[in-house]
Amino acid sequence: MTSNLFRQILQRPTGVLCAALLAVLYLIAIFAAVISPYAPSDQNLAKTYHPPTGLVWHDGRLCVRVYKLVDPTEALYRAEPDRLAPVHFWAKSAPYKLWGFIPMEHRLFGVDSAERIYLLGSDSTGRDVFSRLLYGSQVSLSIGLIGIFITTVIGVTVGGLSGYFGGPLDNVTMRLTELLMAVPDLYLIIALRAALSAYFDSGQIFLLIVGILSFIGWSGTARVIRGLTLSLRNRPFIHAAEALGQTPFVILWKHLFPNLLGYLIVTSTLSIPGYILGEAALSFLGIGIQEPSTSWGLMLSQAQDMKVFMLNFWWLLTPGLAIFVTVILFNALGDVLRDIVDPKLKTQV
Amino acid sequence: MCATPLLEVRNLAIDFGRGENATHAVKGISFTIADGETVAVVGESGSGKSVTALSLTRLLPTPPARYVGGEILFNGRNTLTLSGDELRPMRGKQIAYIFQEPGTSLNPVFTIEFQIAEAIRLHRPEVKDVRGEVVRALDLVGIRDPEKRLGDYPHQLSGGMQQRVMIAMALACHPKLLVADEPTTALDVTIQKQIMDLLRELKGRLGMSIMLITHNFGIVADIADRVVVMFRGHIVEEGKTADVLRNPQHPYTRALIDCVPRLGQKQRRLKAIDHAEIEALLKP
Amino acid sequence: MKTYIFKRLLTMIPMLLGVTFLVFLLMSLSPGDFLTPIKAQRDISAEYIRQLEAEFGLNRPWYVQYFLWLKNLLHLDFGYSWTYKIPVVQLLAQRAPCTLLLSITSLIFSWAVAIPLGVLAAVYKGSIFDKISAFLAYTTLSVPGFFLALVAVYFAARTGWFPTGGLTSIDHDYLSFPERILDYAHHLFLPTLILGIGGIAGLMRIMRTSTLDVIHADYVMTARAKGLGERAILFRHVLRNAINPLVTTLGFAFSGLLSGALLVENVMNYPGLGQLVYQAFLRKDQFVVLGAVVLGSVMLIVGNLLADLLLAWTDPRIRYDK
């Protein structure tokens, strides 16, 4: 089923394009530490709101222009005509750890430590927007996958069991899902965030966010899975399995689950954007990922600053573009998958 | 015999699709229906009989359908060359339809009054008391207490009642020709009988022509003056009902007649139709 | 129908009890309360703090506090806002209508755009128009609402064509009645646009699919055989059926609207319920958060009920009273 699905994706141009671009995005996220020239919290208070540094080809090598701060209140920088800093590839840098445990001393590119390379400019404390964008992708790209994994596991288990057994269990779980759906999502998120934040330190906020989003998300999956289980429940092949004396868990796992797999793959892909947008919204409101960590939503919240607006630092909006591209890729891929798995689902999902 | 028939179909040919993949649904057929005459078009599914019926007022969606040849003369005018604006007053007013599935042929979100009144307002703008006219139409098709039914939605009626409403809607504008496309196929046997009885009675009372599409020779004998037998887009036999039933010329007609079970013939097994044999006969 | 509505309203009670219990439990889980910042101030006597604690019932276990709060709720007493220094009811009464207004205007906006676009995309399936609208739907579906809001604020600030926040102008009270309405409209325009755009794509796709489903239905053939013109067929027979799936989504739409409104209100500085609950959360203004969540839930549940009733009205096959 899965390998077949993969082959079918490869037969469709949109599918190939989306899958390939997403793969590139995930590779960038995985190697963000190596690709980005600076650490996400690397400040430079002398170079705040720096514009993107111009790249020039000089003397057979790539160089960046060097800028001079003309007017600090307006954050006006001017390129100095004859000063250039060469770009080094595989440049030596301050030691850091890749994936938290591999000690490294080089980054893909960089300039001499006296100067700075800001591909997308710098923010209010002189941190490199480009580096933060790359590091931020780790949050945005992983939150969807982890979140959807948790929701699917909970949703399938709860929905499958209550659909299969019915009775009081079904009653309780369905009332619970209705309860969760009766509160507007963001209101509930805020309440949960208020309640639980004291039990997580700022480094664990990521876990908290994933937890909250999954806690909200499982009810929808559970209800749909329950409905599908109910309709499959009375098919002859389930009765046959029961007659053979198989346990409910084996029946759920071996007979029901494979039948729901196609549906799950499609809805999961289409729900991932929800998690990405959810995290971005929370971080944007300032109740998600906290400084000095970075995420796309958090970076956008800095753009809210009127000063940023008025000075037209549009590059601070690049995280918005990044969110947009990622979400559109997942949506398009989900549509391709839906066409493959069940063209009729179109009206239902 | 009438000098000019009400409907004359000449060499009508209809394709679905284009080029190599085109299906020839109707392959150059000709037949006539006279004023007041009831003609049954009999054949199995896919024989082209429904396509022919819908083509009379060009109801087939184009594409995929394509009118590739022939003409359909209704009162001497060729409907295949009329413009949409010329055709529309003809639909419902001159030629009215009832379809196979009354359950899906009525719009579920409108009351039956609205749906019948819509036709009356469209084709008989001179009628002042539209509601009274709707009641009369419902009364005509044997619906009891028609006033009480006006506000009903289609889903509140039984299949037989729904089909009666369809007939009332079709007859509300006094059409010259009623095309009944398998009007009883989706109904229970007892209801089938009632609807056919109703059609026969109305035919006698209103004097219109009927084109009855069916695959069941059993209901032909009662009502039809003439029979046209279609097979794979061809007309294979045509004649007076009694003649055809008594003495079918074509093996396919014989096979269709043999499909009708009869009381008192316990020993006979119903025969399946051998298509290959009939196909061979069609080749010149 | 009346019994049905009554029954649905009755089921609201356990639902709201559940919601309030859940939220109260959550609030009590979080350490500290709205007095914490005051306790940190040295010049406030311990006596006064104890007095305040007693007044707000903070010295009791959380479940007792919950029942106290519920008891007061029966007299529509939602408690007292510590930060705004007024009863919570007054705050809610100020803010909820704003959010309701915004939600309704954006709902109307998104439906008014989505229905014609969806129908046209279905009628001209496969045409350039269909493809462009599908692409635009994709685009709007993928842009975060708050990002759009941000851009809108920027636009408003740059051009000065629209206010950058608020519900009314400073001189609102001195305006004549029609001018006041215009003033509201002027302030509502951008938030409505931003909140509404998010819904258009989804609605449009539903409308397109359901129109495609309906356009080949038998009753459309019947209508055509009757001699109706294509316009009457489309706007009478097709549209009335195709719109039903859209009405079903109304219930979900309310949830999305309230959440979306929270973001838009905060970015665009619109004085609604969402902005209130968010700021109250930051200040640990417990009773305000509770009241706002309860009111949000009531709006959502009543919205769902209205959507169900509307569906029964547009689709005669649906009847709730048996």
Tab-separated table of C-alpha atoms in Angstrom, chain A residues 14 26 34 65 72 110 112 137 146 148 166 168 183 213 228 240 264 284 314-315:
chain	number	residue	atom	x	y	z
A	14	THR	CA	2.513	18.029	-8.849
A	26	TYR	CA	13.406	19.115	5.630
A	34	VAL	CA	25.712	23.875	9.324
A	65	ARG	CA	29.707	44.651	0.881
A	72	PRO	CA	20.993	55.163	14.160
A	110	GLY	CA	30.869	32.852	6.618
A	112	ASP	CA	35.792	37.153	8.830
A	137	SER	CA	12.299	25.847	10.269
A	146	ILE	CA	5.097	15.157	15.761
A	148	ILE	CA	0.011	14.644	13.668
A	166	GLY	CA	-19.723	1.181	21.634
A	168	PRO	CA	-20.550	3.540	27.864
A	183	VAL	CA	-14.661	25.767	23.206
A	213	LEU	CA	-2.100	21.298	19.807
A	228	LEU	CA	-15.542	4.736	9.912
A	240	ALA	CA	-15.285	-13.636	10.323
A	264	LEU	CA	-5.397	8.573	7.579
A	284	PHE	CA	3.222	35.191	17.129
A	314	TRP	CA	10.230	43.821	4.680
A	315	TRP	CA	12.763	41.007	5.018
